[in-house]
Every structure is written in structure tokens, then in C-alpha cells.
XYZ file of C-alpha atoms in Angstrom:
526
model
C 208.494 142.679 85.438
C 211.128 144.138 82.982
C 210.697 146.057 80.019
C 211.555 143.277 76.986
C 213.693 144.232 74.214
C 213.470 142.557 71.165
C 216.533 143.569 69.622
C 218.100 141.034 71.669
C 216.375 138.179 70.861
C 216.420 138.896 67.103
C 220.248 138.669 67.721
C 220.179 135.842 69.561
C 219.223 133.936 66.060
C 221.763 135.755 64.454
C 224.256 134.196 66.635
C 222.679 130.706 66.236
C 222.848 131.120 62.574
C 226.036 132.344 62.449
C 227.204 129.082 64.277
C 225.085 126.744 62.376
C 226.729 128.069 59.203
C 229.991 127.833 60.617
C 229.541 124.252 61.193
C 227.298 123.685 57.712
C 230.080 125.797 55.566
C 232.946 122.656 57.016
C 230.845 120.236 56.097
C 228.900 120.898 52.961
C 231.651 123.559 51.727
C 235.050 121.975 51.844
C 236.947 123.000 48.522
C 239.658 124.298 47.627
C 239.155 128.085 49.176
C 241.377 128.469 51.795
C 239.839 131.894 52.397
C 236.721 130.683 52.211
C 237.762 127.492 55.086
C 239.295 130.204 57.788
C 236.028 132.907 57.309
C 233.687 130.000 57.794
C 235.766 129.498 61.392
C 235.857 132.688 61.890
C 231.808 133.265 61.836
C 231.736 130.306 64.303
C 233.975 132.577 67.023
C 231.720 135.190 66.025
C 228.324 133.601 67.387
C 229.822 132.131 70.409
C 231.219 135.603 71.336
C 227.836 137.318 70.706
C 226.187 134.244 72.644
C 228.070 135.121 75.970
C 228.182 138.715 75.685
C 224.517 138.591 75.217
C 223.949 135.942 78.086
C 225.743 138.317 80.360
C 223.267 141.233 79.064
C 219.736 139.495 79.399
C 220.838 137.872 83.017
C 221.748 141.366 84.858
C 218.849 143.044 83.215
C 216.591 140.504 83.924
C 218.048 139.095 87.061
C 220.147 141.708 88.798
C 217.735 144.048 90.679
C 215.860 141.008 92.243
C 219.373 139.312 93.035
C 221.084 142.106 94.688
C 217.649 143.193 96.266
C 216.779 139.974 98.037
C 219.119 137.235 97.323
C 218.250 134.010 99.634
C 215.095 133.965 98.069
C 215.908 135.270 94.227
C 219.115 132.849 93.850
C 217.213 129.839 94.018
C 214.791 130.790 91.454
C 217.077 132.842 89.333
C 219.121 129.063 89.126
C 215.912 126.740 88.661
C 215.004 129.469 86.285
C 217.866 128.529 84.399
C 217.987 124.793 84.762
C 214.552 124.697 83.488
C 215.203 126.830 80.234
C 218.674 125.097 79.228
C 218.474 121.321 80.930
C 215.832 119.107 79.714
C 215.956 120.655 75.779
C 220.162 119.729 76.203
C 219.824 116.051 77.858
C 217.104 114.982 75.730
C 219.362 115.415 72.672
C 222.570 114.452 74.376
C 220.501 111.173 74.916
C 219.231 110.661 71.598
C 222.744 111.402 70.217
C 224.240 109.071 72.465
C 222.300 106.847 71.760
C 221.779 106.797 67.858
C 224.608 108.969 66.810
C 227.254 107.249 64.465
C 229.968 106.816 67.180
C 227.880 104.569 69.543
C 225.128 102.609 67.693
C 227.276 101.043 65.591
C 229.053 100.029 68.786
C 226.005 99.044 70.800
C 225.082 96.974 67.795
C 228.544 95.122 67.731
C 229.534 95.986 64.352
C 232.401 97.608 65.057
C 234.328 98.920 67.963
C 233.874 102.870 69.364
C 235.463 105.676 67.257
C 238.268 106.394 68.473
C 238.355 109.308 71.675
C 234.778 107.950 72.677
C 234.761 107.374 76.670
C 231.996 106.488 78.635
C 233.712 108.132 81.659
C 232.728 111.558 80.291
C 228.602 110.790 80.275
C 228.012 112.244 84.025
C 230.275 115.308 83.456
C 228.597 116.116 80.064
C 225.111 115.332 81.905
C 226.440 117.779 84.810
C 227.445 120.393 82.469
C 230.898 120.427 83.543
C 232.950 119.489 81.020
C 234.748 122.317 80.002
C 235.168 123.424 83.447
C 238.720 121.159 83.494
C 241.028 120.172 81.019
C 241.858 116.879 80.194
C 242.948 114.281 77.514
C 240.984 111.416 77.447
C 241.297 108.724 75.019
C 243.368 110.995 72.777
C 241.083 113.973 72.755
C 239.239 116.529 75.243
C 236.354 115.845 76.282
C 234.326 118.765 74.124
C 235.143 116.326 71.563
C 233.415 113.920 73.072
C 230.428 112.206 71.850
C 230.569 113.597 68.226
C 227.315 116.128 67.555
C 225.810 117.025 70.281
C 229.382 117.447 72.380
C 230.593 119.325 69.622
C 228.532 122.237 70.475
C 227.356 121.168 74.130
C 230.666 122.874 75.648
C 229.037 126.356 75.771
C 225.961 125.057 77.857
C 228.733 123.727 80.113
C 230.309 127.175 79.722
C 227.461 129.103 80.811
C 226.394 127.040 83.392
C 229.254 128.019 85.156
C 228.632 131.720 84.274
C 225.300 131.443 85.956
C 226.516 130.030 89.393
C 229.205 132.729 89.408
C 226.599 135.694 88.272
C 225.104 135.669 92.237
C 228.470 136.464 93.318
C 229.044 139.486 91.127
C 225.802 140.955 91.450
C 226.305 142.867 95.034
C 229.668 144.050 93.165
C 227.481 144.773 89.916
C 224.391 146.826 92.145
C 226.736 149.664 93.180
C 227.411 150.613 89.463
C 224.941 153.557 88.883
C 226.300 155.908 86.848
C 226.993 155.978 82.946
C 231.227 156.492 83.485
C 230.973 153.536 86.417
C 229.331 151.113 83.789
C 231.518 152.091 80.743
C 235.020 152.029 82.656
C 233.597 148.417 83.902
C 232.863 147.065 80.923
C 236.611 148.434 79.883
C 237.919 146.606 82.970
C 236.557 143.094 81.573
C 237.429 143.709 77.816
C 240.878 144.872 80.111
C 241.045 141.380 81.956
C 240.009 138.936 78.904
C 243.217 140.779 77.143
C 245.245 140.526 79.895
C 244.633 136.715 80.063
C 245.606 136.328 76.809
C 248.854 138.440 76.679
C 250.050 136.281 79.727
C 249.152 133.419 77.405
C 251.451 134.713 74.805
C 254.454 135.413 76.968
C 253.584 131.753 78.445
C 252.980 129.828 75.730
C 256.342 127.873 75.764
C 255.970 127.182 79.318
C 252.170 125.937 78.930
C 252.764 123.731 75.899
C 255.813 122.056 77.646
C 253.707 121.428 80.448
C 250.877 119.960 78.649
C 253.151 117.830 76.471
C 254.968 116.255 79.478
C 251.584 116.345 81.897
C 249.139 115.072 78.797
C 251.159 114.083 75.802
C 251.746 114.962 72.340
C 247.903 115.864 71.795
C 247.545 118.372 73.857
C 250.626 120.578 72.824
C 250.699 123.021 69.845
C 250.680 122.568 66.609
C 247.965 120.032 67.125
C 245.572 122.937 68.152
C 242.506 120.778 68.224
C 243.201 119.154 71.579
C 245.616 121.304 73.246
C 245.701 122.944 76.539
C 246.079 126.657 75.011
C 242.449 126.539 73.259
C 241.200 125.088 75.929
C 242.270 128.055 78.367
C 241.561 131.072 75.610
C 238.295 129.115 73.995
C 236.363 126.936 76.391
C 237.710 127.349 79.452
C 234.878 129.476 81.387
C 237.372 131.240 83.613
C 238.604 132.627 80.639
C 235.277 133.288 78.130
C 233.061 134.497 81.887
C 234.643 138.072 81.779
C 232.762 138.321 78.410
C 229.781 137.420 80.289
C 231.012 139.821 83.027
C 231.037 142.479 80.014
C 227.554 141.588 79.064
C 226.411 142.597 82.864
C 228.465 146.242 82.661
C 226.561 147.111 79.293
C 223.252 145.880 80.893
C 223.802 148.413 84.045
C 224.802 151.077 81.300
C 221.499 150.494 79.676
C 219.505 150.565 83.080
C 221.770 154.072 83.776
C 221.603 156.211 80.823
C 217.347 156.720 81.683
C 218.370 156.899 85.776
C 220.290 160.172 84.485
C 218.174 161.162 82.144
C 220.430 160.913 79.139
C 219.355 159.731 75.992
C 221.754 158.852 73.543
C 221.263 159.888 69.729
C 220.630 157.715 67.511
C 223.952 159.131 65.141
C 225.901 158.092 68.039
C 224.052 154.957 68.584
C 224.601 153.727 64.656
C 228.569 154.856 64.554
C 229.232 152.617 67.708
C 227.064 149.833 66.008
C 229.116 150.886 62.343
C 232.179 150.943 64.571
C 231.384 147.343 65.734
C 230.552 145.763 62.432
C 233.967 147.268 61.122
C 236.013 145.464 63.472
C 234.426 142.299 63.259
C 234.873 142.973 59.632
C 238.247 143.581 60.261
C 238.771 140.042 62.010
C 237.348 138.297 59.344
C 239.803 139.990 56.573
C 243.243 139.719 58.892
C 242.161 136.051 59.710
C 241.889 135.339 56.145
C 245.305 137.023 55.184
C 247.315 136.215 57.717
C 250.087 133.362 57.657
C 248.509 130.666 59.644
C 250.318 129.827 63.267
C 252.467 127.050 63.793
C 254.179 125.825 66.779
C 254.081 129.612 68.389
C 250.262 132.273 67.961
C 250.710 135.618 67.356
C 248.370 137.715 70.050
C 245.856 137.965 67.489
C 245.646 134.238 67.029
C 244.563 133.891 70.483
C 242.444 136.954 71.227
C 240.302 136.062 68.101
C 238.930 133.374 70.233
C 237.479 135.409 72.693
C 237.960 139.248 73.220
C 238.542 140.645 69.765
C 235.377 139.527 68.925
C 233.308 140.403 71.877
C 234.426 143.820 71.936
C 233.256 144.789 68.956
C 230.230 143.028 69.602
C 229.392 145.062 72.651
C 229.023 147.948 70.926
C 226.238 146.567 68.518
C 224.356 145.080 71.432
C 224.870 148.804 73.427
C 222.895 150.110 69.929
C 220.952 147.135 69.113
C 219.608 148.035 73.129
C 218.010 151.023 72.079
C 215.040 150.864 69.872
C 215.662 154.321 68.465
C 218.782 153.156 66.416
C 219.121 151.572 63.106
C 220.797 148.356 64.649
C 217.889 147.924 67.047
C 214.837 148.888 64.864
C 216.594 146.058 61.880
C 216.903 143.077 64.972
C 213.492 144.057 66.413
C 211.779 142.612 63.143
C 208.892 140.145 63.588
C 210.247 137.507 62.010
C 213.898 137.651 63.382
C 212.072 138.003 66.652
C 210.554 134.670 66.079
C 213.472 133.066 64.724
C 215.153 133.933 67.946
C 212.789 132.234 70.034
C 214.105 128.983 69.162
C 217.520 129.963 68.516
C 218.697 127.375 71.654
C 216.932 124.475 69.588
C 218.725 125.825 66.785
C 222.318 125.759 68.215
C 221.826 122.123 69.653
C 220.149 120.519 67.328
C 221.389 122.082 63.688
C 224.642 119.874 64.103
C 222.638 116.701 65.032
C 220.743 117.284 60.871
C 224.194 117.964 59.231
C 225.747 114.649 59.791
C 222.963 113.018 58.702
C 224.123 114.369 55.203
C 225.975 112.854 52.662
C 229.132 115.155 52.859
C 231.664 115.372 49.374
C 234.390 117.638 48.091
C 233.931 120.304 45.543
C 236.006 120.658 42.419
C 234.183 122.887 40.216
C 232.035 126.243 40.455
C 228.924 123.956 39.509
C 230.045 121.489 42.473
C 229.923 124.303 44.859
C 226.436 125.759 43.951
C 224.773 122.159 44.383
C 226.580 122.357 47.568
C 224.956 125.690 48.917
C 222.057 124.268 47.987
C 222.459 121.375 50.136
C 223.538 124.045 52.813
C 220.482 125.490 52.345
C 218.397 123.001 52.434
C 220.183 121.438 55.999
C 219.892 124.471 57.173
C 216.176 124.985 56.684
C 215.617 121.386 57.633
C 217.226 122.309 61.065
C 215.145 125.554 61.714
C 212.038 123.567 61.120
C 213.177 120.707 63.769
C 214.126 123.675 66.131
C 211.145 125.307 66.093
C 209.198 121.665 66.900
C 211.527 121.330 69.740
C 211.182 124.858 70.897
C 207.374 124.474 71.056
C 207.026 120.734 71.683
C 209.914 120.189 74.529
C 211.420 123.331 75.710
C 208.624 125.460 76.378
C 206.718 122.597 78.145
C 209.061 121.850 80.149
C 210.822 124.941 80.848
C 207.007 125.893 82.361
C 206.238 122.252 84.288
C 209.932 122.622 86.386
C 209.359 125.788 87.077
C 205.328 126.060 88.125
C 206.511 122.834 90.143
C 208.805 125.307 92.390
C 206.728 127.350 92.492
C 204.013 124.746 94.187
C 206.554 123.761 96.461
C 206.382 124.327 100.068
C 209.444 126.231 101.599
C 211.058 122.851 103.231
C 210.529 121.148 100.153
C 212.837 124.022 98.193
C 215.060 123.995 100.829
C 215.825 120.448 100.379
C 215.998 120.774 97.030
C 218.637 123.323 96.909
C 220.479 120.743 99.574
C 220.173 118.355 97.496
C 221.816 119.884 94.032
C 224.193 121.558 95.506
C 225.930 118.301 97.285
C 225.248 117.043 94.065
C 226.594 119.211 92.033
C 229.763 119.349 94.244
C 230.168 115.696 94.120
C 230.383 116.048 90.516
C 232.655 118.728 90.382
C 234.811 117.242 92.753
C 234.761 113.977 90.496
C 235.694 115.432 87.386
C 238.607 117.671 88.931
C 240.096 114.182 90.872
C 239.659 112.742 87.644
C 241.563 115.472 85.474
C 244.428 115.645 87.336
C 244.594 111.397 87.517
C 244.647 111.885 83.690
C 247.666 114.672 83.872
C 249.905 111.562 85.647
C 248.615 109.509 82.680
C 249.551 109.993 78.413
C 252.681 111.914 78.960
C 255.753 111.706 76.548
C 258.598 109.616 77.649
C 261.060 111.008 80.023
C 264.245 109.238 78.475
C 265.549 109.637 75.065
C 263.428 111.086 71.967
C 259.860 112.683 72.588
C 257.981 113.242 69.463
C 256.163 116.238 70.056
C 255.080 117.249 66.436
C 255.041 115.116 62.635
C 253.535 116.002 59.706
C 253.683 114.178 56.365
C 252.078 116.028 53.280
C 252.659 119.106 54.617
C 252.387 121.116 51.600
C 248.475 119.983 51.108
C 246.754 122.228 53.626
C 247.578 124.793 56.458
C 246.320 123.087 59.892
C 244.623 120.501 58.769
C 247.952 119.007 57.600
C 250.425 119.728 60.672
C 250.568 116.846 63.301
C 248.740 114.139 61.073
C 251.712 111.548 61.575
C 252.446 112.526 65.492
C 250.839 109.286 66.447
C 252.995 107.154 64.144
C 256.316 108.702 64.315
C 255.685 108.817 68.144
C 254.613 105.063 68.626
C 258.158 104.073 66.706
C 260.140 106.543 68.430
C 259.258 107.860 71.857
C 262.287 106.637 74.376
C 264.712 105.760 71.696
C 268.123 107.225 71.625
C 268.088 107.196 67.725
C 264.815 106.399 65.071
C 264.511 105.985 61.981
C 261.026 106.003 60.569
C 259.891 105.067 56.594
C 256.679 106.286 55.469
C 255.927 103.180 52.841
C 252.989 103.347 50.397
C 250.261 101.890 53.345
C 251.641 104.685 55.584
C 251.178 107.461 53.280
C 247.216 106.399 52.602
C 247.084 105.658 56.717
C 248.146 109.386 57.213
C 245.886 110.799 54.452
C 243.505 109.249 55.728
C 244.183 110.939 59.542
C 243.907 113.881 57.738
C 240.516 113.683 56.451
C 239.381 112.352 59.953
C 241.122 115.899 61.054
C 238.842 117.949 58.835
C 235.837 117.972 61.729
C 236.511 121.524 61.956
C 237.331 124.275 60.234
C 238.981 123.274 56.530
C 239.801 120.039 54.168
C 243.189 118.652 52.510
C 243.627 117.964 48.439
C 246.673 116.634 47.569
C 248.169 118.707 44.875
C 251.404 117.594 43.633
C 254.572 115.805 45.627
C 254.418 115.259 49.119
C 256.748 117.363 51.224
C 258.867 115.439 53.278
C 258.014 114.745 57.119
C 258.832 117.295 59.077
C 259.748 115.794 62.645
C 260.168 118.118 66.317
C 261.452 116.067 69.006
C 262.812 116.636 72.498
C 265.341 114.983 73.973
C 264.983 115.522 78.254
């Protein structure tokens, strides 16, 4: 049995609350701060970053000796292991929100038709935790979209499923680091290969947003960054976000190497790599704040601040936090953060799920906004408590029942069981990849005559909120015409204000302030 270390579980609730506050600040904060809108975002990178890094951390030291050491018989309980602690708290919500949430019931009731981007076709991916591991457009949006609350922040379950069935792979690669130099220049190689992938984004860019505007339509090409192919490849694709999990494992062996050598780092050095990592995040949140927001082309910063220039700097606080000599490790190893973090998973699924059930409203005034981090407050409280029932009423429970029921198994019995999921799981995965490339032949511009790729009316109200709010419009009157001319009338203008505010489901919020600019139209013409 490993050694625990509750540093990392007190920052495991840090990263829950970090998202939960990303999400509550979008909804209960929207004002007229655009500062204020882009930070919020920004700490919602922040926890997903320390969520994978930290994954990748826990597994190896928990995992990787057994693993590497004996790994017919470890695999299989290393991935019921982690079926058991992730699956039943994640479909019993999914359910529920399926169910009851505001884009079906009203549906299933017959009092009005399904918000538009709601497929049923998505339900056995998003019940196979696959659905970030292809991308697609379906009914206008991807399918992390999907399902409103609890598919909102389902895609990193999805995520790290994935990182789990590729962790058995790396661990033979992963045993043979045993030295202090071996672990650090490995954890440079990841932070190496997540930068990598997103330079070759950069100098692709053009070539992947033509692609995914002629292979998915207007949707999924920049500057309607919501759905597009680019986020989905530097945000939730898993090929992508797993070499911060990968970076995770490296500091894990570094941890398990600095006592093999007997080396002991100080604790001076410990709390300037941990200072050194709070700086830079620091830094990410100020440059994100002050920089001109992207339009139809990102800068390299715009897409590494999805992924890698956050986890960096993160590694170095969980390489102090580690080590319960340091400041950053005796602060996360407090009681109460420790408890926190044992329901932090409730917290992440289920804090989204309270929200909506909110009234949300605008703030004007610095009044306005005070009742409004009260209500914050208060939704986030409310969410804690629910996570905590959860935690101890569902996921505990159950987590133990799967597993002692492995455990009781005889050997045939497990062997059919692994059988079993993994045709399963391969007739799933084969499913969803037939079906994302039938849906690349499918919403594509026209080939003949004008393609609307961009519009945006009002474009002077907000920053991204604002761009692409009329593409549906201006494409529906003009796609495959030689020559268009399109009038936004008085019943446009609210329509398209109106697609704005539906656009606000994250990260900011539009107030019109004055005149409207004028739309502002890109086309190709093949």
C-alpha cells in the first residue's frame, strides 16, 4: 500500500472550485467587466489543467509499480478500479439531467420542441465516455455541448477515460525512469510535445479551418470558436490534453526518485518552484486579460492557454505541494481542504446541475453585483453540500460494491468480464468514429458560388460573444448564390440579439451600448 499524500487531494478541491467558479462567475456575474468575463475563463482552464496533471500524478504513484510489476493481473483491476470510482456517480447524473434538465423535459412533456443542438444519437457515446474522443458537428454543435449541464462538464470524464486505457501502455516505458535527471528531462519531453502540437496548430490553422468549414460547415470554423475543430484538437481532444497526463506520471516517478537517491530537496527550493508556478499562472491570467482578443487567426498564446501554459506551471506546485516539508504542501494538507477534496468529483459534476436552477440577470450597478456574489455564494455552498451527499450516499457505496464484487469473482468469471467490455467498448468506439466521419460528408458549405463562412451584426457590443451571431442567417440567404444581398430589418436585429444572449453559455455577456456596427460579412467563393 502507498504512502498517501494529502497535499494532493486538498488540491484536487482547489481545482473543482476553481471550475465551479468559472462556470458560477458566467452565470451569476455577467456585467459589464470585460476583464472580469476573460479571468473567470481563464480560472476554468486553470482547474481542468490541474485536474489532468494531477490525474496523471495519483495514477503512476498509485498504479505504476503494480502495473509494470505484474500487468495481466494489475490492468484489470487498475481499470475496474477506475470504472467503479468515476462511472456510476457520472451516469446517475447524466440520467437525471437527461431526464429533468431544461432541454428535454419540456420536450418529453410536449410543450415545446428540443433546444436546438440536442441529439439523441449522442446518449450511448456520452454513456461510453467517448465523446470527445472524435470530432463532430451534430445538429449545429459538438457533442460536449450536448445535453446542456451535465455534458457541459462531462467531456473531461470522457477525456480521462481515455487517459486511463492508454496509462497501461506507458507504464513499461514509465518503469525504466529511475533517476532524478531521467524523470525531469521526461516531464520536459511532454511539456515539449503538448507545445509542439500546438505550434503545428498555429502554422496549420488556415489549412484546419478550411477543412472543417468545407468537411463540417460554417460552425465548426474560426471565429465561431465555440464549435470549431481547433478547440476541439488543443482543448478536448485527449490526444492532445493526455501528454499533460503523461506529465503528471514523469513528476510522480520524480517524486518516487528523489528518496531512491537519497536526495531531499529543501524546502527554499521547494517554495521558489511552487512561487515560480503561481507567477506564471498569474501571468496567464494578466496577458489573457490584456490582450486583444483573436479573431479569425490565434496567436500561440491563444491556443497554448488551453492546455500547456497552464499545466506547466502547475507542475511545479504539485512537484512542491508533493512534499510535506514545503509551504505549498503543509497549506493543501489542511484538514478541512483535505475533506473538501474528498468530494471534489461530486463537486465538478454536480455544481453545474445547481447553477441553472438559478434565476440568472445582468448587473448594472456596484450594488447589482454584490447581491450577485452573494447569490454566487450561496450556489456555490448549495452545491458543496449536494456533493458531499453524493460523495457519501452514491459514490463511495458504489465505488466499494463494484469493486468487492471483483474481487468475489472467480478467475473465469473476470475473464469474461474483461471479454465482454472490451468488445463492448470497441463496438462503441467503432460506432462513434463511423459515425463522425458520416457527419464530415454531411453540413458542409456549398461548393458553387458564395460560402458564408463568418457574419456578425452588433459587432461593437462584445468581443466573442458578438462575432458569428448572424452566420446562420446571412448563410441560409446566401450560400450558392453568385451575388446576395441581405437586409437586417427591425425583427432581424432582435432575432440576432437574441443569438447572442443564447451565445453567452460560456465565458462573457453582450450590452448594447450605442449604434450597431454594420455586418461584417467573410465569404468564399470556390
Amino acid at each position: 500500500m502507498v504512502r498517501q499524500i494529502p497535499a494532493l487531494t486538498g488540491i484536487r478541491f482547489v481545482a473543482a472550485a476553481a471550475v465551479a467558479l468559472s462556470h458560477g462567475g458566467s452565470l451569476f456575474l455577467e456585467g459589464t467587466s470585460l476583464a472580469l468575463d476573460i479571468s473567470i475563463g481563464t480560472l476554468g482552464l486553470f482547474g481542468m489543467s490541474v485536474f489532468f496533471t494531477l490525474s496523471g500524478f495519483v495514477i503512476q504513484y498509485n498504479y505504476g509499480s503494480s502495473i509494470a510489476g505484474s500487468p495481466r493481473k494489475a490492468i484489470p483491476e487498475f481499470l475496474v478500479a477506475r470504472i467503479a470510482r468515476i462511472y456510476p456517480l457520472f451516469v446517475v447524473l447524466f440520467l437525471v439531467e437527461l431526464l429533468t434538465g431544461p432541454i428535454v423535459w419540456p420536450w418529453l412533456l410536449g410543450t415545446k420542441a428540443p433546444a436546438e443542438g440536442f441529439s439523441w444519437h449522442i446518449v450511448p457515446f456520452q454513456l461510453g465516455m467517448i465523446q470527445t474522443w472524435f470530432f463532430a458537428n451534430v445538429a449545429g454543435v459538438a457533442p460536449v455541448w450536448q445535453y446542456e449541464a451535465i455534458g457541459i462538464v462531462s467531456w473531461s470524464v470522457s477525456t480521462e477515460w481515455f487517459f486511463y486505457l492508454v496509462f497501461p501502455l506507458a507504464c513499461p516505458l514509465l518503469a525504466r525512469i529511475k533517476t532524478v535527471p531521467a524523470a525531469i528531462l521526461c516531464a520536459i519531453g511532454a511539456v515539449a510535445i503538448e507545445l509542439g502540437i500546438d505550434l503545428a496548430v498555429l502554422l496549420l490553422q488556415d489549412r484546419i479551418n478550411l477543412f472543417a468549414l468545407h468537411a463540417y460547415g460554417t460552425d465548426a470554423a474560426l471565429p465561431n470558436w465555440k464549435n470549431t475543430l481547433i478547440l476541439w484538437i488543443v482543448y478536448f481532444s485527449p490526444v492532445c490534453r493526455v501528454w499533460e497526463f503523461v506529465l503528471g506520471c514523469c513528476l510522480a516517478k520524480l517524486h518516487e526518485a528523489w528518496p531512491a537517491q537519497d536526495f531531499r530537496p529543501s524546502r527554499a527550493l521547494l517554495d521558489i518552484a511552487a512561487i515560480v508556478g503561481v507567477g506564471a499562472i498569474g501571468w496567464v491570467f494578466w496577458f489573457t486579460a490584456h490582450k486583444p482578443p483573436f479573431g479569425a487567426a490565434m496567436s500561440l498564446f491563444d491556443i497554448a492557454r488551453n492546455n500547456i501554459a497552464l499545466a506547466a506551471p502547475v507542475a511545479l506546485i504539485l512537484v512542491a505541494a508533493a512534499q510535506p516539508v514545503s509551504t505549498a504542501g503543509w497549506l493543501l494538507s489542511a484538514r478541512w481542504l483535505v475533506f473538501l477534496g474528498e468530494a471534489s468529483f461530486a463537486l465538478y459534476l454536480v455544481h453545474i446541475i445547481i447553477y441553472q436552477r438559478f434565476p440568472v440577470v445582468r448587473w448594472e450597478t456596484a450594488g447589482q453585483l454584490l447581491g450577485h456574489l452573494g447569490a454566487l455564494a450561496l450556489a456555490f455552498t448549495l452545491a458543496t453540500c449536494v456533493a458531499f451527499l453524493l460523495h457519501f450516499g452514491l459514490e463511495v457505496p458504489a465505488r466499494r460494491r463494484i469493486r468487492s464484487s471483483y474481487q468475489a469473482a472467480s478467475p473465469e468469471q473476470r475473464r469474461r468480464l474483461v471479454r465482454l467490455g472490451s468488445v463492448g467498448l470497441a463496438t462503441i468506439i467503432g460506432a462513434a468514429a463511423t459515425y463522425a466521419l458520416h457527419d464530415a460528408a454531411g453540413d458542409a458549405v456549398t461548393q458553387s458560388g458564395i460560402s458564408v463562412v463568418s457574419a456578425t451584426y452588433g459587432g461593437n457590443c462584445r468581443w466573442i460573444s458578438a462575432r458569428g451571431n448572424a452566420t446562420g442567417s446571412v448563410a441560409a440567404a446566401c450560400n450558392g448564390k453568385d451575388a446576395c444581398t441581405f437586409s437586417a430589418g427591425t425583427a432581424r436585429i432582435v432575432t440576432l440579439l437574441r443569438a447572442v444572449r443564447r451565445s453567452l453559455r460560456p465565458p462573457g455577456s453582450v450590452r448594447a451600448t450605442g449604434p450597431f456596427a454594420p455586418a461584417r460579412l467573410r465569404m468564399s467563393v470556390p
